[in-house]
Coordinates of C-alpha atoms in Angstrom, one line a residue:
X874 CA 33.2 151.9 87.8
X875 CA 34.1 152.9 91.4
X876 CA 37.5 154.5 92.2
X877 CA 39.2 153.3 95.3
X878 CA 40.1 156.1 97.6
X879 CA 43.4 156.5 99.4
X880 CA 43.2 156.1 103.2
X881 CA 42.2 159.5 104.7
X882 CA 45.0 159.2 107.2
X883 CA 47.6 159.8 104.5
X884 CA 48.7 163.5 104.0
X885 CA 46.8 165.2 101.3
X886 CA 49.2 166.2 98.5
X887 CA 48.3 167.3 95.1
X888 CA 51.3 167.8 92.7
X889 CA 50.4 167.9 89.0
X890 CA 53.9 166.9 88.1
X891 CA 53.7 163.6 90.1
X892 CA 53.4 160.4 88.1
X893 CA 50.9 158.9 90.5
X894 CA 48.6 161.8 89.7
X895 CA 49.0 161.2 86.0
X896 CA 48.1 157.6 86.5
X897 CA 45.0 158.3 88.6
X898 CA 44.2 161.7 90.0
X899 CA 40.6 161.0 91.0
X900 CA 41.1 159.7 94.6
X901 CA 43.2 162.8 95.4
X902 CA 40.6 165.1 93.8
X903 CA 37.8 163.6 96.0
X904 CA 39.9 164.3 99.1
X905 CA 40.6 167.8 97.9
X906 CA 36.9 168.5 97.4
X907 CA 36.0 167.1 100.8
X908 CA 39.0 168.2 102.9
X909 CA 40.5 171.2 101.1
X910 CA 38.2 172.7 98.5
X911 CA 40.7 175.5 98.4
X912 CA 44.0 173.7 98.4
X913 CA 47.4 175.3 98.8
X914 CA 50.7 173.8 97.5
X915 CA 53.5 175.8 99.1
X916 CA 56.3 174.0 97.3
X917 CA 54.9 174.7 93.8
X918 CA 53.4 178.0 94.8
X919 CA 49.8 177.6 93.7
X920 CA 46.3 177.3 95.0
X921 CA 43.7 174.9 93.5
X922 CA 39.9 174.9 93.3
X923 CA 38.4 171.4 92.9
X924 CA 34.6 171.7 93.3
X925 CA 32.3 172.0 90.3
X926 CA 30.6 175.2 91.4
X927 CA 33.9 177.0 92.2
X928 CA 35.7 175.9 89.0
X929 CA 32.8 176.9 86.7
X930 CA 32.4 180.2 88.5
X931 CA 36.1 181.0 88.2
X932 CA 36.0 180.1 84.4
X933 CA 33.3 182.7 84.0
X934 CA 35.0 185.3 86.2
X935 CA 37.7 186.6 83.9
X936 CA 37.8 189.8 85.8
X937 CA 39.3 188.2 88.9
X938 CA 40.9 185.1 87.3
X939 CA 43.3 186.3 84.7
X940 CA 44.6 184.4 81.7
X941 CA 47.4 186.8 81.0
X942 CA 50.1 184.5 82.2
X943 CA 48.9 181.4 80.4
X944 CA 47.2 178.2 81.6
X945 CA 50.3 176.1 82.5
X946 CA 52.4 176.2 85.6
X947 CA 55.6 175.3 83.7
X948 CA 57.9 178.4 84.3
X949 CA 59.0 178.4 80.7
X950 CA 55.4 178.3 79.4
X951 CA 53.9 180.8 81.8
X952 CA 54.3 184.5 82.6
X953 CA 53.9 187.7 80.5
X954 CA 55.2 186.0 77.3
X955 CA 52.8 183.0 77.4
X956 CA 50.7 184.4 74.6
X957 CA 53.6 183.6 72.2
X958 CA 52.7 179.9 72.3
X959 CA 49.2 180.0 73.7
X960 CA 47.7 182.8 71.6
X961 CA 44.4 184.2 73.0
X962 CA 44.4 181.5 75.7
X963 CA 47.0 183.6 77.5
X964 CA 45.2 187.0 77.0
X965 CA 42.7 189.1 78.8
X966 CA 40.4 191.8 77.3
X967 CA 40.8 193.8 75.2
X968 CA 43.6 191.8 73.6
X969 CA 41.7 188.6 74.0
X970 CA 38.6 189.9 72.2
X971 CA 40.7 191.3 69.3
X972 CA 42.7 188.1 68.8
X973 CA 39.8 185.7 69.1
X974 CA 37.7 187.8 66.9
X975 CA 40.3 187.8 64.1
X976 CA 41.0 184.1 64.4
X977 CA 37.3 183.3 64.4
X978 CA 37.1 184.8 60.9
X979 CA 39.2 181.9 59.7
X980 CA 38.0 179.2 62.1
X981 CA 34.3 179.5 61.4
X982 CA 31.6 176.9 62.2
X983 CA 31.0 176.6 58.4
X984 CA 34.7 175.7 57.8
X985 CA 34.5 173.1 60.6
X986 CA 31.2 171.6 59.4
X987 CA 32.6 171.4 55.9
X988 CA 35.4 169.1 57.2
X989 CA 33.1 166.2 58.0
X990 CA 33.3 164.3 54.7
X991 CA 37.1 164.7 54.7
X992 CA 37.4 163.6 58.4
X993 CA 35.4 160.5 57.5
X994 CA 37.6 159.8 54.5
X995 CA 40.7 160.1 56.6
X996 CA 39.2 157.9 59.3
X997 CA 38.3 155.2 56.9
X998 CA 41.8 155.2 55.4
X999 CA 43.4 154.7 58.8
X1000 CA 40.8 152.2 59.9
X1001 CA 41.2 150.1 56.8
X1002 CA 44.8 149.6 57.6
X1003 CA 44.2 149.0 61.3
X1004 CA 41.4 146.5 60.9
X1005 CA 43.3 144.5 58.3
X1006 CA 45.8 143.7 61.1
X1007 CA 43.2 142.8 63.7
X1008 CA 45.6 144.0 66.4
X1009 CA 46.9 147.6 66.5
X1010 CA 47.8 150.4 68.8
X1011 CA 44.7 152.6 69.1
X1012 CA 46.8 155.7 69.8
X1013 CA 49.7 155.3 67.4
X1014 CA 47.7 153.9 64.5
X1015 CA 44.5 155.8 64.7
X1016 CA 43.8 158.4 67.5
X1017 CA 47.2 159.9 67.2
X1018 CA 47.1 160.2 63.4
X1019 CA 43.6 161.4 62.7
X1020 CA 43.5 164.7 64.6
X1021 CA 46.9 165.7 63.2
X1022 CA 45.7 164.9 59.7
X1023 CA 42.6 167.0 60.2
X1024 CA 44.4 170.0 61.5
X1025 CA 47.1 169.6 58.9
X1026 CA 44.6 169.6 56.1
X1027 CA 42.9 172.7 57.6
X1028 CA 46.3 174.4 57.7
X1029 CA 47.5 173.1 54.4
X1030 CA 50.4 171.2 55.9
X1031 CA 51.8 168.6 53.4
X1032 CA 51.4 165.0 54.3
X1033 CA 55.1 164.5 54.4
X1034 CA 55.5 167.0 57.3
X1035 CA 52.7 165.6 59.6
X1036 CA 54.7 163.0 61.4
X1037 CA 57.3 165.6 62.3
X1038 CA 54.7 168.0 63.7
X1039 CA 53.2 165.1 65.7
X1040 CA 56.6 164.3 67.2
X1041 CA 57.4 167.9 68.1
X1042 CA 53.9 168.2 69.7
X1043 CA 54.6 165.2 71.8
X1044 CA 58.0 166.5 72.9
X1045 CA 56.4 169.8 74.0
X1046 CA 54.0 168.2 76.5
X1047 CA 56.0 165.2 77.8
X1048 CA 57.6 165.4 81.3
X1049 CA 60.1 162.9 82.7
X1050 CA 59.5 162.2 86.4
X1051 CA 60.9 164.9 88.5
X1052 CA 61.1 167.5 85.7
X1053 CA 59.1 170.6 86.6
X1054 CA 59.5 172.7 83.5
X1055 CA 59.7 172.5 79.7
X1056 CA 62.7 170.1 79.1
X1057 CA 65.5 170.9 76.6
X1058 CA 63.8 168.5 74.0
X1059 CA 60.6 170.5 74.4
X1060 CA 62.4 173.8 73.9
X1061 CA 64.1 172.5 70.8
X1062 CA 60.7 171.3 69.5
X1063 CA 59.2 174.7 70.1
X1064 CA 62.0 176.4 68.1
X1065 CA 61.6 173.8 65.3
X1066 CA 57.8 174.6 65.1
X1067 CA 58.5 178.4 65.1
X1068 CA 60.8 178.0 62.1
X1069 CA 58.3 175.7 60.3
X1070 CA 55.4 178.0 60.9
X1071 CA 57.3 181.1 59.7
X1072 CA 58.0 179.3 56.4
X1073 CA 54.4 178.2 56.1
X1074 CA 53.0 181.7 56.8
X1075 CA 55.5 183.3 54.3
X1076 CA 54.4 180.8 51.6
X1077 CA 50.7 181.5 52.2
X1078 CA 51.1 185.3 52.1
X1079 CA 52.9 184.9 48.8
X1080 CA 50.6 182.1 47.5
X1081 CA 47.2 182.2 49.3
X1082 CA 44.9 179.2 49.0
X1083 CA 41.8 177.8 50.5
X1084 CA 43.4 176.7 53.8
X1085 CA 43.1 178.1 57.4
X1086 CA 46.6 179.8 57.3
X1087 CA 45.6 181.7 54.2
X1088 CA 42.3 182.7 55.9
X1089 CA 44.2 183.9 59.0
X1090 CA 46.6 185.9 56.8
X1091 CA 43.6 187.6 55.1
X1092 CA 41.5 188.0 58.3
X1093 CA 40.5 191.6 58.9
X1094 CA 38.3 193.7 61.2
X1095 CA 38.2 197.4 60.5
X1096 CA 41.6 197.3 58.9
X1097 CA 43.2 195.3 61.8
X1098 CA 45.1 192.2 60.7
X1099 CA 47.0 189.5 62.4
X1100 CA 50.8 189.7 62.4
X1101 CA 53.0 186.7 61.6
X1102 CA 53.8 186.3 65.3
X1103 CA 50.1 186.2 66.2
X1104 CA 49.4 183.6 63.5
X1105 CA 52.3 181.6 64.7
X1106 CA 51.0 181.6 68.3
X1107 CA 47.6 180.4 67.1
X1108 CA 49.2 177.6 65.1
X1109 CA 51.0 176.5 68.3
X1110 CA 47.7 176.4 70.0
X1111 CA 46.1 174.4 67.2
X1112 CA 48.8 171.8 66.8
X1113 CA 49.4 171.2 70.5
X1114 CA 46.1 171.8 72.2
X1115 CA 43.8 170.8 69.3
X1116 CA 45.8 167.7 68.4
X1117 CA 46.7 166.3 71.8
X1118 CA 43.3 166.7 73.5
X1119 CA 41.4 165.1 70.7
X1120 CA 43.8 162.2 70.6
X1121 CA 43.2 161.6 74.3
X1122 CA 39.4 162.0 74.0
X1123 CA 39.3 159.2 71.4
X1124 CA 41.5 156.8 73.3
X1125 CA 39.6 157.5 76.6
X1126 CA 36.2 156.8 74.9
X1127 CA 37.6 153.5 73.5
X1128 CA 39.2 152.5 76.8
X1129 CA 36.3 153.4 79.2
X1130 CA 33.8 151.8 76.8
X1131 CA 35.8 148.6 77.1
X1132 CA 36.1 148.9 80.9
X1133 CA 32.3 149.3 81.1
X1134 CA 30.8 146.8 78.7
X1135 CA 27.1 147.6 79.6
X1136 CA 27.8 151.2 78.6
X1137 CA 29.8 150.2 75.6
X1138 CA 26.9 148.1 74.3
X1139 CA 24.6 151.1 74.0
X1140 CA 26.3 152.9 71.1
X1141 CA 27.1 149.5 69.5
X1142 CA 23.4 148.6 69.5
X1143 CA 22.3 152.1 68.6
X1144 CA 24.8 154.5 66.9
X1145 CA 22.6 157.5 67.7
X1146 CA 24.0 157.1 71.3
X1147 CA 27.5 158.0 70.1
X1148 CA 27.2 161.6 71.1
X1149 CA 26.4 160.4 74.7
X1150 CA 29.5 158.2 74.5
X1151 CA 31.6 161.3 73.6
X1152 CA 30.0 163.6 76.2
X1153 CA 30.3 161.1 79.1
X1154 CA 33.9 160.5 78.2
X1155 CA 34.5 164.2 78.3
X1156 CA 33.0 164.3 81.8
X1157 CA 34.4 161.1 83.2
X1158 CA 38.1 161.5 82.1
X1159 CA 38.7 164.8 80.4
X1160 CA 41.9 165.4 78.4
X1161 CA 42.6 168.9 79.9
X1162 CA 42.7 168.2 83.6
X1163 CA 43.5 171.7 84.8
X1164 CA 44.0 175.2 83.7
X1165 CA 45.9 177.9 85.5
X1166 CA 44.8 181.5 86.3
X1167 CA 46.3 184.4 88.2
X1168 CA 44.2 186.5 90.6
X1169 CA 43.7 190.2 89.9
X1170 CA 42.5 190.9 93.5
X1171 CA 42.4 189.3 96.9
X1172 CA 39.8 186.5 96.9
X1173 CA 38.4 184.5 99.8
X1174 CA 37.3 180.9 99.6
X1175 CA 36.3 178.8 102.6
X1176 CA 37.8 181.2 105.1
X1177 CA 41.2 181.5 103.3
X1178 CA 42.4 184.4 101.3
X1179 CA 44.2 184.2 98.0
X1180 CA 46.5 187.2 97.6
X1181 CA 46.4 189.3 94.4
X1182 CA 48.8 187.9 91.8
X1183 CA 48.8 184.3 93.0
X1184 CA 48.4 181.4 90.7
X1185 CA 45.2 179.3 91.0
X1186 CA 44.6 176.0 89.3
X1187 CA 41.1 175.3 88.1
X1188 CA 40.7 171.5 88.2
X1189 CA 38.3 170.6 85.4
X1190 CA 38.9 166.9 85.9
X1191 CA 37.8 167.2 89.5
X1192 CA 34.8 169.4 88.8
X1193 CA 33.5 166.7 86.4
X1194 CA 33.6 164.1 89.2
X1195 CA 32.0 166.3 91.9
X1196 CA 29.2 164.5 93.7
X1197 CA 27.7 167.9 94.4
X1198 CA 27.0 168.3 90.7
X1199 CA 26.7 164.7 89.4
X1200 CA 25.0 161.7 91.1
X1201 CA 27.4 158.7 91.5
X1202 CA 30.1 160.6 89.6
X1203 CA 32.7 157.8 89.6
X1204 CA 30.3 155.7 87.5
X1205 CA 30.7 155.8 83.7
X1206 CA 27.1 156.3 82.6
X1207 CA 26.0 157.3 79.1
X1208 CA 22.4 157.9 80.4
X1209 CA 23.2 160.5 83.0
X1210 CA 22.1 164.1 82.8
X1211 CA 25.1 166.3 81.9
X1212 CA 23.4 169.3 80.2
X1213 CA 21.5 170.7 83.2
X1214 CA 24.7 171.0 85.2
X1215 CA 27.3 171.4 82.5
X1216 CA 30.7 169.8 82.2
X1217 CA 34.0 171.7 82.7
X1218 CA 35.9 170.0 79.9
X1219 CA 35.9 172.9 77.4
X1220 CA 35.6 175.7 80.0
X1221 CA 32.8 178.2 80.0
X1222 CA 32.5 181.9 79.4
X1223 CA 34.9 184.1 77.4
X1224 CA 37.6 181.3 77.1
X1225 CA 35.3 178.5 76.0
X1226 CA 37.3 176.3 73.8
X1227 CA 37.2 177.5 70.2
X1228 CA 38.0 173.9 69.0
X1229 CA 35.2 172.2 70.9
X1230 CA 33.0 171.7 67.9
X1231 CA 35.9 170.2 65.9
X1232 CA 36.9 167.9 68.7
X1233 CA 33.3 166.6 69.0
X1234 CA 32.9 166.2 65.3
X1235 CA 36.1 164.2 65.0
X1236 CA 35.2 162.0 67.9
X1237 CA 31.6 161.4 66.5
X1238 CA 33.0 160.4 63.1
X1239 CA 35.7 158.1 64.3
X1240 CA 33.5 156.3 66.8
X1241 CA 30.7 156.0 64.2
X1242 CA 33.0 154.3 61.7
X1243 CA 34.4 152.0 64.4
X1244 CA 30.8 150.9 65.5
X1245 CA 30.0 150.2 61.8
X1246 CA 33.0 148.0 61.3
X1247 CA 33.8 146.4 64.7
X1248 CA 31.6 143.9 66.4
X1249 CA 33.7 143.4 69.6
X1250 CA 37.1 144.5 70.8
X1251 CA 39.5 143.9 73.7
X1252 CA 42.4 146.0 75.2
X1253 CA 45.6 144.7 76.7
X1254 CA 45.7 146.5 80.0
X1255 CA 49.2 145.2 80.8
X1256 CA 50.7 147.1 77.7
X1257 CA 48.8 150.3 78.1
X1258 CA 50.9 153.4 79.0
X1259 CA 49.8 156.8 80.0
X1260 CA 51.2 160.2 78.9
X1261 CA 53.1 162.1 81.6
X1262 CA 52.1 165.7 81.3
X1263 CA 51.2 168.6 83.6
X1264 CA 47.9 169.7 82.0
X1265 CA 46.9 166.8 79.6
X1266 CA 45.8 163.3 80.7
X1267 CA 45.6 160.4 78.3
X1268 CA 47.1 157.3 76.8
X1269 CA 50.4 157.1 75.0
X1270 CA 49.8 153.5 74.0
X1271 CA 46.6 151.5 73.9
X1272 CA 47.0 148.0 72.3
X1273 CA 43.6 146.8 71.0
X1274 CA 42.3 143.6 69.4
X1275 CA 39.2 143.8 67.2
X1276 CA 36.7 141.4 65.7
X1277 CA 35.5 142.9 62.4
X1278 CA 31.8 142.7 61.5

């Protein structure tokens, strides 16, 4: 599917708070890659890198591109205290290595792989209800529920509390037009989550079980253990980042499959193509569009110098559509070669997303169950609505009609 570009005579403005960017950032990204591969926004006080090679190199260069102030440009969510809600995503070595190493003791590949049967059972339960109606909201009734259920089961969160956690998570990322920081409702949601997590951690320390929170409480490397505050920060990261991004990945796969019927037909005819469906969706319209860094030294790109201590946005969404890396990048193509180049969706290097394998597993299972049960489907484009967020791109509502096999 070809994206229509804006006329080149218009001023080039990239503002991650702008609703028009939330609706479709890709024409602006293309102009940035061509006209200003190092872009400066004076009003917001940031630089941005948009080309695939630059973004991937910056992800790998944690020496010069620091995570210590977090990955958002919201003033309330960035700065020296960002680690309180972003955990090791807002840390540099050696703190990053310590925290990620301890968390990894609880969040192991074995623990993730062992979730497959339960993910499938949860998916089937939600799908049975959705498909019995014939028409449902793909986000509210399926894609928004399953990731929260999976994370909640990993953490040992009771079913009765999951809708509340989902609501608080949504409040944290939502931005009304013109709002350029975490709104009061988001601040209140953060406080509510802190209180909830404190109670959850206290309970697991007193009554350990077979859940991830208990594993985090017990995690140890040479006598070093996680504090309650450190576990709380990781739970923030899990519930917000892990939940929201997987919800958006699922809805984007469903939506772009529908918009590209020739591509949609491939996994429906051959379910072994579902991994290609997932990976092309991650490339074509990734949930995490940009991640912020802070420079630790003066850096020069394209004849311009970024001062030490300035904020730089790494535009993963743009990197994945760079024609320098991918042929015909605005075409949704399950057959394309992605591995030889690499997509930017989960980052690379030290900060590669710890939850990537879980997100992929959830997407594979959900799409596999849909392909088994649905012969055709339609989406009502007039009633779709996108989320308005600084970092995350995706659908808030996605009305869909299905024909069951």
